[in-house]
Short mmCIF file of C-alpha atoms in Angstrom, two decimals:
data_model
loop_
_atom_site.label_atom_id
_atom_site.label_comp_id
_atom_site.label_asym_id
_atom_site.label_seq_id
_atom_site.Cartn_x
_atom_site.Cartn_y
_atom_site.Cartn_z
CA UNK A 1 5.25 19.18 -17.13
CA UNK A 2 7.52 17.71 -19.42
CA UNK A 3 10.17 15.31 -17.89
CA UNK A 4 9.59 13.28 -14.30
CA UNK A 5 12.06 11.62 -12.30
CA UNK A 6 10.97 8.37 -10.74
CA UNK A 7 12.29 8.03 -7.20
CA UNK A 8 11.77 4.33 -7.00
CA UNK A 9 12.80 0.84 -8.16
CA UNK A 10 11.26 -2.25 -9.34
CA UNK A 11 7.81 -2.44 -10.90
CA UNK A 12 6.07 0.43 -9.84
CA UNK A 13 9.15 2.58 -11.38
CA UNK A 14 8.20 0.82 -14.61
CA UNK A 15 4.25 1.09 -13.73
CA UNK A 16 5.05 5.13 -13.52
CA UNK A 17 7.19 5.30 -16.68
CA UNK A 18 4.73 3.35 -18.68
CA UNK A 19 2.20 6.54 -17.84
CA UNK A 20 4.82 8.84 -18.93
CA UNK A 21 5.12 7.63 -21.99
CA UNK A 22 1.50 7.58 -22.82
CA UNK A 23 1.06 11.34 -21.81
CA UNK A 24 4.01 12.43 -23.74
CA UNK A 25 5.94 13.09 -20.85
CA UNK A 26 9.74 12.21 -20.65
CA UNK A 27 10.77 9.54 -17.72
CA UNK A 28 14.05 9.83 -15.41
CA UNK A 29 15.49 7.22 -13.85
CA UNK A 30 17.14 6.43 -10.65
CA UNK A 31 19.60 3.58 -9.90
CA UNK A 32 22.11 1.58 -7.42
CA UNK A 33 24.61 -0.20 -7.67
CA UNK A 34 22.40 -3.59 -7.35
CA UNK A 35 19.76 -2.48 -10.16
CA UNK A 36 22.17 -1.44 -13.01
CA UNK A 37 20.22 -3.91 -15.19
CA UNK A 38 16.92 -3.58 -14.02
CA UNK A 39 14.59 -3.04 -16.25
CA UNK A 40 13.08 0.51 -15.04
CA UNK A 41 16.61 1.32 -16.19
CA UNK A 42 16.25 0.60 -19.29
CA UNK A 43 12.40 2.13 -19.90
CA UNK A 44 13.59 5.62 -18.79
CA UNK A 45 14.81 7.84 -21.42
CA UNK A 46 17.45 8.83 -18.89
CA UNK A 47 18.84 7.22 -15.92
CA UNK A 48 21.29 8.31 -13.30
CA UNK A 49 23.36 5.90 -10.64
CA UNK A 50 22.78 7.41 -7.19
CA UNK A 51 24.96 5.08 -5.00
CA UNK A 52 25.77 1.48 -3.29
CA UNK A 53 22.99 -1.20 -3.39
CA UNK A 54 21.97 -0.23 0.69
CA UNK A 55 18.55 1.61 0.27
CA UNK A 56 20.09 3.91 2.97
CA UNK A 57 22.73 4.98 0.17
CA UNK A 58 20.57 5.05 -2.52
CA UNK A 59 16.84 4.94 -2.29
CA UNK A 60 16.53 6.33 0.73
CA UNK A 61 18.83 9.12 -0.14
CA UNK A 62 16.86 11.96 -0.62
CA UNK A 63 19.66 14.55 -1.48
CA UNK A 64 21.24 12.30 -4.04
CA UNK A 65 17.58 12.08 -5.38
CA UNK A 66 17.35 15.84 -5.54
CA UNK A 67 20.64 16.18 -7.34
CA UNK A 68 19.32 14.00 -10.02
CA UNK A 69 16.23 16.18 -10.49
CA UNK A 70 18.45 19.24 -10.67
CA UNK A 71 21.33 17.87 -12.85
CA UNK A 72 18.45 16.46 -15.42
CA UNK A 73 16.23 19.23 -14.91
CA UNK A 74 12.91 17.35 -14.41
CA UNK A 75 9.85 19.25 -14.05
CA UNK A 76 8.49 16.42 -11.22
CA UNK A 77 8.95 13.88 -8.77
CA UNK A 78 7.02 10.95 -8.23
CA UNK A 79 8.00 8.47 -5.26
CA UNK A 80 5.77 5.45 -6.23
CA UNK A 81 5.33 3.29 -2.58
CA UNK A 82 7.83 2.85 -0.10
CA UNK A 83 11.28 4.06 0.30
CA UNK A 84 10.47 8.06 0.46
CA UNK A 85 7.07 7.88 -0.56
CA UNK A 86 5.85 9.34 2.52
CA UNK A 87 8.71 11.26 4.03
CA UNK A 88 7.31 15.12 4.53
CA UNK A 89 11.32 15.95 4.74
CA UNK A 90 11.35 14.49 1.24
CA UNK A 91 8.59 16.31 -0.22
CA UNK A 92 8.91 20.02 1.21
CA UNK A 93 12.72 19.93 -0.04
CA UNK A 94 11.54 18.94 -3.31
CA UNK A 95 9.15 21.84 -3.57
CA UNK A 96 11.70 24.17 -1.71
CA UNK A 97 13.94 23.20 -5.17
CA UNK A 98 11.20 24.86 -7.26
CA UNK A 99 9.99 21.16 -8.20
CA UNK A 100 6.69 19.85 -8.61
CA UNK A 101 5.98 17.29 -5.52
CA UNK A 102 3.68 14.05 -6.94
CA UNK A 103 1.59 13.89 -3.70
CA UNK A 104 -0.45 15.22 -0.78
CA UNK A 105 1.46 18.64 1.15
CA UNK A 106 3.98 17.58 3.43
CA UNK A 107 2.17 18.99 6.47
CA UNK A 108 -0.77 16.37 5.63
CA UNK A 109 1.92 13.32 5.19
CA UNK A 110 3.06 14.13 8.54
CA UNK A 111 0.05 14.53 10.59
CA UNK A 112 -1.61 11.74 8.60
CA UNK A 113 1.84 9.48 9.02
CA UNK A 114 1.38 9.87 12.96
CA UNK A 115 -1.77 7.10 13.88
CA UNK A 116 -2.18 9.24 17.21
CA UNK A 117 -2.78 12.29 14.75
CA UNK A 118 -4.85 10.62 12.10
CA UNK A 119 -7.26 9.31 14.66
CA UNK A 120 -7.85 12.88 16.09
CA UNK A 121 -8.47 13.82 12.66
CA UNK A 122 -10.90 11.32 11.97
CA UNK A 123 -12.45 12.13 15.03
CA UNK A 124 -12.73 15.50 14.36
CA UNK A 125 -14.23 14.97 11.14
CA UNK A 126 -16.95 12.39 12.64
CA UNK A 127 -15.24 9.52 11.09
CA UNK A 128 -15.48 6.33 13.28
CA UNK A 129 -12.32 5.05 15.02
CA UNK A 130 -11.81 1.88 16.96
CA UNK A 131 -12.28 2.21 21.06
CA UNK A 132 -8.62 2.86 21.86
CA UNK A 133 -6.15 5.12 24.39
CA UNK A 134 -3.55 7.61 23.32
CA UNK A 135 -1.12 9.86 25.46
CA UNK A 136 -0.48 6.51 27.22
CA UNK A 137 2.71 7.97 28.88
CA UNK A 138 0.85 10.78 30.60
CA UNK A 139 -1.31 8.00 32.74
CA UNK A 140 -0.57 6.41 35.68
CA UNK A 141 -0.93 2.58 36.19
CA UNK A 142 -3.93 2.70 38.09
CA UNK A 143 -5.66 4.77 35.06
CA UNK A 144 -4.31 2.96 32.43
CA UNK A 145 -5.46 -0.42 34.44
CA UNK A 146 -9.13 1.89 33.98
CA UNK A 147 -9.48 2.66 30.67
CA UNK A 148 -8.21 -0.84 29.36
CA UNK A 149 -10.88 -2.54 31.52
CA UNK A 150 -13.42 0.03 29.41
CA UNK A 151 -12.46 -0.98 25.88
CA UNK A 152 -11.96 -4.52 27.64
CA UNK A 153 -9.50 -7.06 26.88
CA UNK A 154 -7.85 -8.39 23.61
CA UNK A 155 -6.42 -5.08 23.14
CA UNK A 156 -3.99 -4.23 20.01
CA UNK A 157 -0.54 -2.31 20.85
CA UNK A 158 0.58 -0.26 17.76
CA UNK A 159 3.13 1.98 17.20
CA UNK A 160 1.87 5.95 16.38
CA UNK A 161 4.55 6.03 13.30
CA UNK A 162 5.55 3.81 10.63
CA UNK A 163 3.35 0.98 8.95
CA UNK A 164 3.57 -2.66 7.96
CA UNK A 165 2.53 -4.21 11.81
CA UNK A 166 5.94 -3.22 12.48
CA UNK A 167 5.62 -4.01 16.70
CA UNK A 168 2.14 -4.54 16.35
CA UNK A 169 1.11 -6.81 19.68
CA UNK A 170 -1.97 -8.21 20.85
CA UNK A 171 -2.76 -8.67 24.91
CA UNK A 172 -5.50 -10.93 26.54
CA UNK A 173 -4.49 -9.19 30.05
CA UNK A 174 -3.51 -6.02 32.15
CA UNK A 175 -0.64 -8.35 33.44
CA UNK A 176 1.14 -8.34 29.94
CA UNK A 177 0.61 -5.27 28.85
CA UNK A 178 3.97 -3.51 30.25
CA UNK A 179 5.62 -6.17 28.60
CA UNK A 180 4.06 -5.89 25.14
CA UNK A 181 4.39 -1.96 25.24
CA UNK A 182 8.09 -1.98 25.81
CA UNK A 183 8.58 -4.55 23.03
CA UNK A 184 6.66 -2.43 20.51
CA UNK A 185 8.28 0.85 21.74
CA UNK A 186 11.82 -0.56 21.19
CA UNK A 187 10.88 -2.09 17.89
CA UNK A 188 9.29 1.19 16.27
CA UNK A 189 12.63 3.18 17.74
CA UNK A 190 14.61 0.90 15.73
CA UNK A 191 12.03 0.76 12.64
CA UNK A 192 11.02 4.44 12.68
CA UNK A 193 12.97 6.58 15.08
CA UNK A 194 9.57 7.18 17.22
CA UNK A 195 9.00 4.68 20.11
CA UNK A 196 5.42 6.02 20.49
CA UNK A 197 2.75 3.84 21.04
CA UNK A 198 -0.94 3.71 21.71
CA UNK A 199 -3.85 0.94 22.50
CA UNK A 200 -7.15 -0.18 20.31
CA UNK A 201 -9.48 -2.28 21.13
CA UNK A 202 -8.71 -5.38 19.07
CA UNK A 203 -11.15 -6.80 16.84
CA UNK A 204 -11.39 -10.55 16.37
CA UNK A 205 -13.18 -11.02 13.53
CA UNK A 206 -13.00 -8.84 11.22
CA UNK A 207 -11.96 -7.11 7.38
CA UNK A 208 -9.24 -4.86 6.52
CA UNK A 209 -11.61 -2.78 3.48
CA UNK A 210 -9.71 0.79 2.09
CA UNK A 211 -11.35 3.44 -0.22
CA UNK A 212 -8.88 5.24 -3.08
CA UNK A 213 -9.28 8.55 -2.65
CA UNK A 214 -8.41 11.59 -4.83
CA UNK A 215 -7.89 15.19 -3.27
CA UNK A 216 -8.15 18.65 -4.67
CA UNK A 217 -7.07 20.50 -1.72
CA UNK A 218 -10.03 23.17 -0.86
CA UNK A 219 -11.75 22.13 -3.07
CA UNK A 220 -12.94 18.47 -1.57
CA UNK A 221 -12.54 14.99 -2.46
CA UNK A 222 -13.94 12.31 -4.54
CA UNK A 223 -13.41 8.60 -3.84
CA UNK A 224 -13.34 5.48 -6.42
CA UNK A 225 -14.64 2.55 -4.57
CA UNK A 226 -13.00 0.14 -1.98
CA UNK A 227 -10.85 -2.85 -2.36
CA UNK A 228 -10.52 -5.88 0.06
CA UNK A 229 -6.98 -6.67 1.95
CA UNK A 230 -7.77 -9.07 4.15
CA UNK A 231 -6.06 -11.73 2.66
CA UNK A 232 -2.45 -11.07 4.89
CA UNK A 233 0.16 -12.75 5.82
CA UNK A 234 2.72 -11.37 8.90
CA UNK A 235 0.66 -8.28 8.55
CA UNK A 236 1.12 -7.97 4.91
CA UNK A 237 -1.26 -8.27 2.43
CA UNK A 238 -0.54 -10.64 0.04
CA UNK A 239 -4.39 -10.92 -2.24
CA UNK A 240 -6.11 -8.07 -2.66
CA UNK A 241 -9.96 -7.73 -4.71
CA UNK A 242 -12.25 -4.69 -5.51
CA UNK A 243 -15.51 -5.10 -4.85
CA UNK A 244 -15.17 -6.47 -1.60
CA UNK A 245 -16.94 -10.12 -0.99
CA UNK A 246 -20.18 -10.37 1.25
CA UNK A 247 -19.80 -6.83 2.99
CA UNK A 248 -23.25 -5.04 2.11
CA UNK A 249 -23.24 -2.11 -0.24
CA UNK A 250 -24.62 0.15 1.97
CA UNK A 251 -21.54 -0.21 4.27
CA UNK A 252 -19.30 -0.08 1.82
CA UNK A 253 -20.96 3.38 1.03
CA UNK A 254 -20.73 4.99 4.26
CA UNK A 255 -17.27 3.98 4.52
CA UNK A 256 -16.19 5.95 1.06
CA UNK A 257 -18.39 8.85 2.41
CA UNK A 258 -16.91 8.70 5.91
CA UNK A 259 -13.33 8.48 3.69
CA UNK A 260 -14.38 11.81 1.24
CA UNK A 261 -15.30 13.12 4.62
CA UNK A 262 -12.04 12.79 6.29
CA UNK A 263 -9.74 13.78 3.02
CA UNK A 264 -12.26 16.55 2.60
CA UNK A 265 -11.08 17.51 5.96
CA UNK A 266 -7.75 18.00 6.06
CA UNK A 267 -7.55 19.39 2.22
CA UNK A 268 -5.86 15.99 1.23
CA UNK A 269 -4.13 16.94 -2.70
CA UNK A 270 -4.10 14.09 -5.13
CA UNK A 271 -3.94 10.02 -4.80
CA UNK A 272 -4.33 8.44 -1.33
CA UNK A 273 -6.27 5.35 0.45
CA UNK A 274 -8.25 5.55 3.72
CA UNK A 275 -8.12 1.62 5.44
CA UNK A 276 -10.90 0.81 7.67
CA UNK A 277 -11.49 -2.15 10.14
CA UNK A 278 -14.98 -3.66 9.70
CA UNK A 279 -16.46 -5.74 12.52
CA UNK A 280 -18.36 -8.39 11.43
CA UNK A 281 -20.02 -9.62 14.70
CA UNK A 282 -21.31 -5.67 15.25
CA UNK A 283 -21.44 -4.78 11.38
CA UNK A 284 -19.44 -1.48 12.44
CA UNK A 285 -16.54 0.03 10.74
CA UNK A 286 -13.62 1.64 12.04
CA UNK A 287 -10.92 4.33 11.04
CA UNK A 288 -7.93 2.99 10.67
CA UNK A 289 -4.88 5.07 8.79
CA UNK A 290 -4.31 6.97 6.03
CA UNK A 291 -1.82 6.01 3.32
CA UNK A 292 -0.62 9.04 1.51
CA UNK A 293 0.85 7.57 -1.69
CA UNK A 294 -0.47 5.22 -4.01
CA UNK A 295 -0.99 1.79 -2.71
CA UNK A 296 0.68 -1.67 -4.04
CA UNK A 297 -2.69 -2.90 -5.05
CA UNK A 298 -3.61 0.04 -7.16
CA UNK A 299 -3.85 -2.16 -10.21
CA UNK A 300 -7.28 -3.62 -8.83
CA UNK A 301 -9.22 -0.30 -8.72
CA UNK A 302 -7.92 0.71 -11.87
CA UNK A 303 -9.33 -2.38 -13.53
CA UNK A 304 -13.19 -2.82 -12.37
CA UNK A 305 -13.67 1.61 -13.35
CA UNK A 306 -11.39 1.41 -16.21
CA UNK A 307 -9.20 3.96 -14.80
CA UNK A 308 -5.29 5.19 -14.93
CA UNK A 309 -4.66 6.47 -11.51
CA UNK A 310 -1.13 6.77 -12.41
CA UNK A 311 -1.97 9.48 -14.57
CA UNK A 312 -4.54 11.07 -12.71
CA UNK A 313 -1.82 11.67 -9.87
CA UNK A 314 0.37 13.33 -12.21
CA UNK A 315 -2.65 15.58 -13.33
CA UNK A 316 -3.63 16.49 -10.30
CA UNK A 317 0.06 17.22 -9.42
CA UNK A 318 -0.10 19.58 -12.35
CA UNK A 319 -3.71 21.44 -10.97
CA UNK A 320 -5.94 19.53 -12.58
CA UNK A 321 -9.24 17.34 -11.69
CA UNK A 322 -9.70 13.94 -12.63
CA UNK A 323 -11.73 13.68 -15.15
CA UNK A 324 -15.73 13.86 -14.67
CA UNK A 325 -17.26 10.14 -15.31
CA UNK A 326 -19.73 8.55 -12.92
CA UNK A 327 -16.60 5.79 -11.90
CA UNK A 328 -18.75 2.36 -10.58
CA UNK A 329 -16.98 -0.86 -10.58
CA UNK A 330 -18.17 -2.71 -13.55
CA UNK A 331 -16.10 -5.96 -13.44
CA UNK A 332 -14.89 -7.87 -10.64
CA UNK A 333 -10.85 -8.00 -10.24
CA UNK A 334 -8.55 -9.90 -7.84
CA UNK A 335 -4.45 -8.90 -7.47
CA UNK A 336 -1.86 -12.12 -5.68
CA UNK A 337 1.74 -10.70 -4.57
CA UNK A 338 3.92 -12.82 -6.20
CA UNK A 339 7.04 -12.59 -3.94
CA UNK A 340 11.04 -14.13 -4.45
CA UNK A 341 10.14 -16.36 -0.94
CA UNK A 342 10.13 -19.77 -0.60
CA UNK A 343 6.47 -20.99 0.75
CA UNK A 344 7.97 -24.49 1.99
CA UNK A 345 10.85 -23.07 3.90
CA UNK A 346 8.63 -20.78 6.61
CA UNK A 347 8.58 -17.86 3.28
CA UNK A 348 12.24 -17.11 3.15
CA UNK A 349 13.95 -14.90 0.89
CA UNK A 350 14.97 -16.19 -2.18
CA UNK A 351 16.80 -13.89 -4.06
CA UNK A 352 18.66 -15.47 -7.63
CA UNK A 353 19.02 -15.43 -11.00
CA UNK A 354 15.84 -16.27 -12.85
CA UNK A 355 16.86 -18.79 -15.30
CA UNK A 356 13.15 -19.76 -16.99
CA UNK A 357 10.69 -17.68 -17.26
CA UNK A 358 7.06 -17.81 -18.77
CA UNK A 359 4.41 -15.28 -18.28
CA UNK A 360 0.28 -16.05 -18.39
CA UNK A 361 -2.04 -14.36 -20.72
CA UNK A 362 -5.50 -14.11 -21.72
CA UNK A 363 -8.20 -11.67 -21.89
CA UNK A 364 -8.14 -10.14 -18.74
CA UNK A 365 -4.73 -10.89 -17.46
CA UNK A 366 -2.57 -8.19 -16.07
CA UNK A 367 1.26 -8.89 -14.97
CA UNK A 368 3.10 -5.44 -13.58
CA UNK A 369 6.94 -6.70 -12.86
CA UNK A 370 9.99 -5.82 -13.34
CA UNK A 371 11.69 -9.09 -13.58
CA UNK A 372 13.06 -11.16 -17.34
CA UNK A 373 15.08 -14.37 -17.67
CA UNK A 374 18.41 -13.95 -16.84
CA UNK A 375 17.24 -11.28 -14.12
CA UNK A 376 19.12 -11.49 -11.06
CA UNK A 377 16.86 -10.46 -7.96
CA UNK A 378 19.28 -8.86 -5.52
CA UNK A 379 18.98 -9.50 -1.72
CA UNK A 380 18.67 -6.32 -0.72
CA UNK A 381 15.04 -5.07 -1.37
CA UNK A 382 11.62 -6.20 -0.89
CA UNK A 383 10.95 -9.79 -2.19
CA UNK A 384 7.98 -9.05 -4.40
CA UNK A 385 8.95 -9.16 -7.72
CA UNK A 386 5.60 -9.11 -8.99
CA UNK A 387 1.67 -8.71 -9.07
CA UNK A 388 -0.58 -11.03 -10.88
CA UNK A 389 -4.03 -9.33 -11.50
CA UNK A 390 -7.04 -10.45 -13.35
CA UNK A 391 -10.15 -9.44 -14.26
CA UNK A 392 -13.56 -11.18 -14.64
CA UNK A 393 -17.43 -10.34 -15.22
CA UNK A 394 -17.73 -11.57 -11.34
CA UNK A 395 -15.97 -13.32 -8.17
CA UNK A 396 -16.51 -16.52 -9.56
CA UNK A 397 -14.84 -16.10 -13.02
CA UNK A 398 -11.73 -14.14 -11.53
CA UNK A 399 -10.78 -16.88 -9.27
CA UNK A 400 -10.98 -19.46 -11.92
CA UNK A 401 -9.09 -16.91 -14.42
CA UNK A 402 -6.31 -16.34 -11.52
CA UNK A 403 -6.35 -20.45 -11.22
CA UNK A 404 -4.95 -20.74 -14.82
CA UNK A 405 -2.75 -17.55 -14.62
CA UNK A 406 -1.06 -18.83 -12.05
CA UNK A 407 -0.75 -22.16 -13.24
CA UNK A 408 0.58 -20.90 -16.59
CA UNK A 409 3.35 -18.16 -14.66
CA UNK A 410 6.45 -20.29 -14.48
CA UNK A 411 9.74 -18.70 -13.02
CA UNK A 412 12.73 -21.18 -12.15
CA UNK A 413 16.17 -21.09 -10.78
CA UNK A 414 14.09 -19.09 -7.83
CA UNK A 415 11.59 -20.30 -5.58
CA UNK A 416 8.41 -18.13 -5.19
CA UNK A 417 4.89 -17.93 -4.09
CA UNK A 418 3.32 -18.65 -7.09
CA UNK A 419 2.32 -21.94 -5.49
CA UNK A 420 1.20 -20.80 -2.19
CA UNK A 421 -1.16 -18.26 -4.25
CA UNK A 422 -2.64 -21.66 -6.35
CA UNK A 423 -3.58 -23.73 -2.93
CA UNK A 424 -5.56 -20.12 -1.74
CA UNK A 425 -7.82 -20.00 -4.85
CA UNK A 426 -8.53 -23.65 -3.90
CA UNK A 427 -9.22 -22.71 -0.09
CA UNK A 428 -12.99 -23.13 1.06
CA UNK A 429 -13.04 -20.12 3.24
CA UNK A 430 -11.41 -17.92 0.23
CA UNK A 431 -13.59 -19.22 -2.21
CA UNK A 432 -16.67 -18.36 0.10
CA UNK A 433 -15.78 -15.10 1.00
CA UNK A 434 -15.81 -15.53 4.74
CA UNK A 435 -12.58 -15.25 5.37
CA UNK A 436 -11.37 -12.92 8.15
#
């Protein structure tokens, strides 16, 4: 490969071009109206306009995309997160246009896309999933009454497609359980175009723990550790740290071999995380989807093994392994979401131009953004504009490290989270690791 087109915005589209440049590899560029400045613009060696600042017109326009690749003649497409990132559509008419797809084979993006799917996959593969009900629609009242009384009561409603909690409910009873499931049906319709739904057994406390994974197709899988999200907000995570706090190693390890297991299975093909549920009261772990991209909080893992994964996507794209070292985390590393929200106005939006700006440093500092002074953050994308990540010999000296990044990051004429982030490294249950 010698020239990639970057299908994506912000800073991943300048994490992904940064790669490029080390392997020698020229970077394309894709723009709307709303990012004509932005800065992944200006990284690329080329860069091509592909419509109005509505991700529907741009972003999420995959045959715009495509004419891009074709007109510049790019050897490869990589979709970052988001947007198209996991649309099999996407990716098959990509390699239909003789074009090298960054990512797992469309057939595994769709059956690992569908939660239903994925969970009779995992099962399959002797994976644990959480106690739950699928095919609700082919059960009558009285048997769905049955088997919710089984995995007993709180009981999670999810949608089978899509991501984010988009719908997500939790129930206490039987009696508002019809209510619930419409609600989530109509709100994945709208979301995703699938109303499907299904039940799990909800777990009260607990962690949110995923394993990167990299897949070679036949020929198996390896895994590179796990990182904690359980650190959310609305169902998003918003901290992120690899190793994961007071969760014993020997967990940990069944969970990355239960995750080989599973991408072994289905002949997953490069870069892709495996998120569990772990039950603290039972000290059991649960399946709980497959991501089939590379994740926001990549930066983490890539810090504690010393490790580009970035590059190691495009490699495997290309038919190669990853490289052959014994990966162990070495370090400790945490990652906070800096987002364009206002924390003292119930976190909304604050999109602006950025009329200060100051970014921390330091051994073991890492800022991936997209944003300068004079910067204006348009309204029409995702608010995080950002991710502060630092790295320490353990917990303890990360947290105070992140304490004086973030008290040294200083962006005005917008309100963020930066603050928000500073009262959590001061919060007893964070700083003890038994948060839930």
């Amino acid at each position: 490969m010698k020239k990639i087109l970057i299908a994506n915005r912000g800073e991943i589209a300048n994490r992904i071009i940064k790669s490029c440049k080390v392997l020698g590899y020229k970077s394309v560029a894709v723009y709307s109206d709303a990012d004509k400045n932005a800065k992944h613009v200006k990284m690329a060696d080329e860069a091509f306009h592909i419509g109005p600042s509505k991700s529907q017109e741009s972003y999420l326009s995959y045959n715009k995309i495509i004419d891009v690749a074709l007109k510049a003649k790019v050897d490869a497409i990589h979709p970052g997160f988001g947007f198209l990132s996991e649309n099999d559509q996407f990716a098959q008419k990509i390699i239909d246009s003789q074009i090298v797809w960054i990512g797992p084979k469309p057939e595994t993006i769709r059956s690992m896309g569908n939660k239903d799917i994925a969970r009779n996959l995992a099962l399959k593969s002797n994976v644990p999933i959480c106690p739950g009900i699928n095919e609700i629609a082919n059960l009558t009242n009285e048997q769905l009454k049955k088997e919710c009384e089984k995995i007993g009561f709180p009981i999670l409603v999810k949608s089978s497609a899509g991501g984010g909690g988009i719908g997500m409910n939790v129930v206490n009873s039987f009696s508002d359980l019809e209510k619930a499931l419409d609600k989530t049906s109509n709100l994945a319709k709208k979301a995703f175009g699938d109303g499907s739904v299904f039940l799990e057994k909800f777990i009260t406390n607990a962690r949110h723990i995923e394993i990167q994974v990299f897949g070679f197709g036949k020929n198996g899988s390896v895994h590179l550790f796990e990182r904690d999200c359980s650190m959310q907000r609305r169902y998003q995570k918003i901290i992120e740290e690899s190793p994961a706090p007071k969760i014993p190693r020997d967990i940990i390890g069944q969970m990355a071999m239960s995750a080989v297991k599973l991408a072994s299975f289905v002949n997953y093909q490069g870069a892709g995380t495996i998120e569990f549920i772990y039950d603290l009261d039972n000290k059991k772990y649960y399946f709980l989807e497959m991501n089939t991209r590379i994740q926001v909080e990549h930066p983490i893992t890539e810090q504690v093994i010393d490790f580009d994964l970035i590059r190691e996507q495009i490699f495997v794209a290309s038919g190669e392994k990853i490289s052959g070292k014994n990966y162990f985390p070495k370090m400790h590393s945490i990652e906070c979401r800096i987002n364009a929200e206002d924390p003292y106005n119930d976190f909304r939006p604050s999109p602006g131009k950025i009329e200060t700006l100051h970014f921390p440093g330091g051994h073991g500092v890492r800022l991936d953004t997209h944003v300068y002074s004079g910067y204006i953050i348009p309204p029409n994308y995702d608010s995080m504009i950002a991710k502060l990540i630092v790295t320490a010999q353990n917990r303890e000296e990360a947290i105070d490290k992140m304490r004086r990044a973030l008290d040294e990051f200083v962006i005005e004429g917008i309100k963020t989270t930066i603050p928000f982030h500073r009262q959590l490294m001061d919060n007893p249950d964070y700083l003890s690791g038994d948060y839930t």
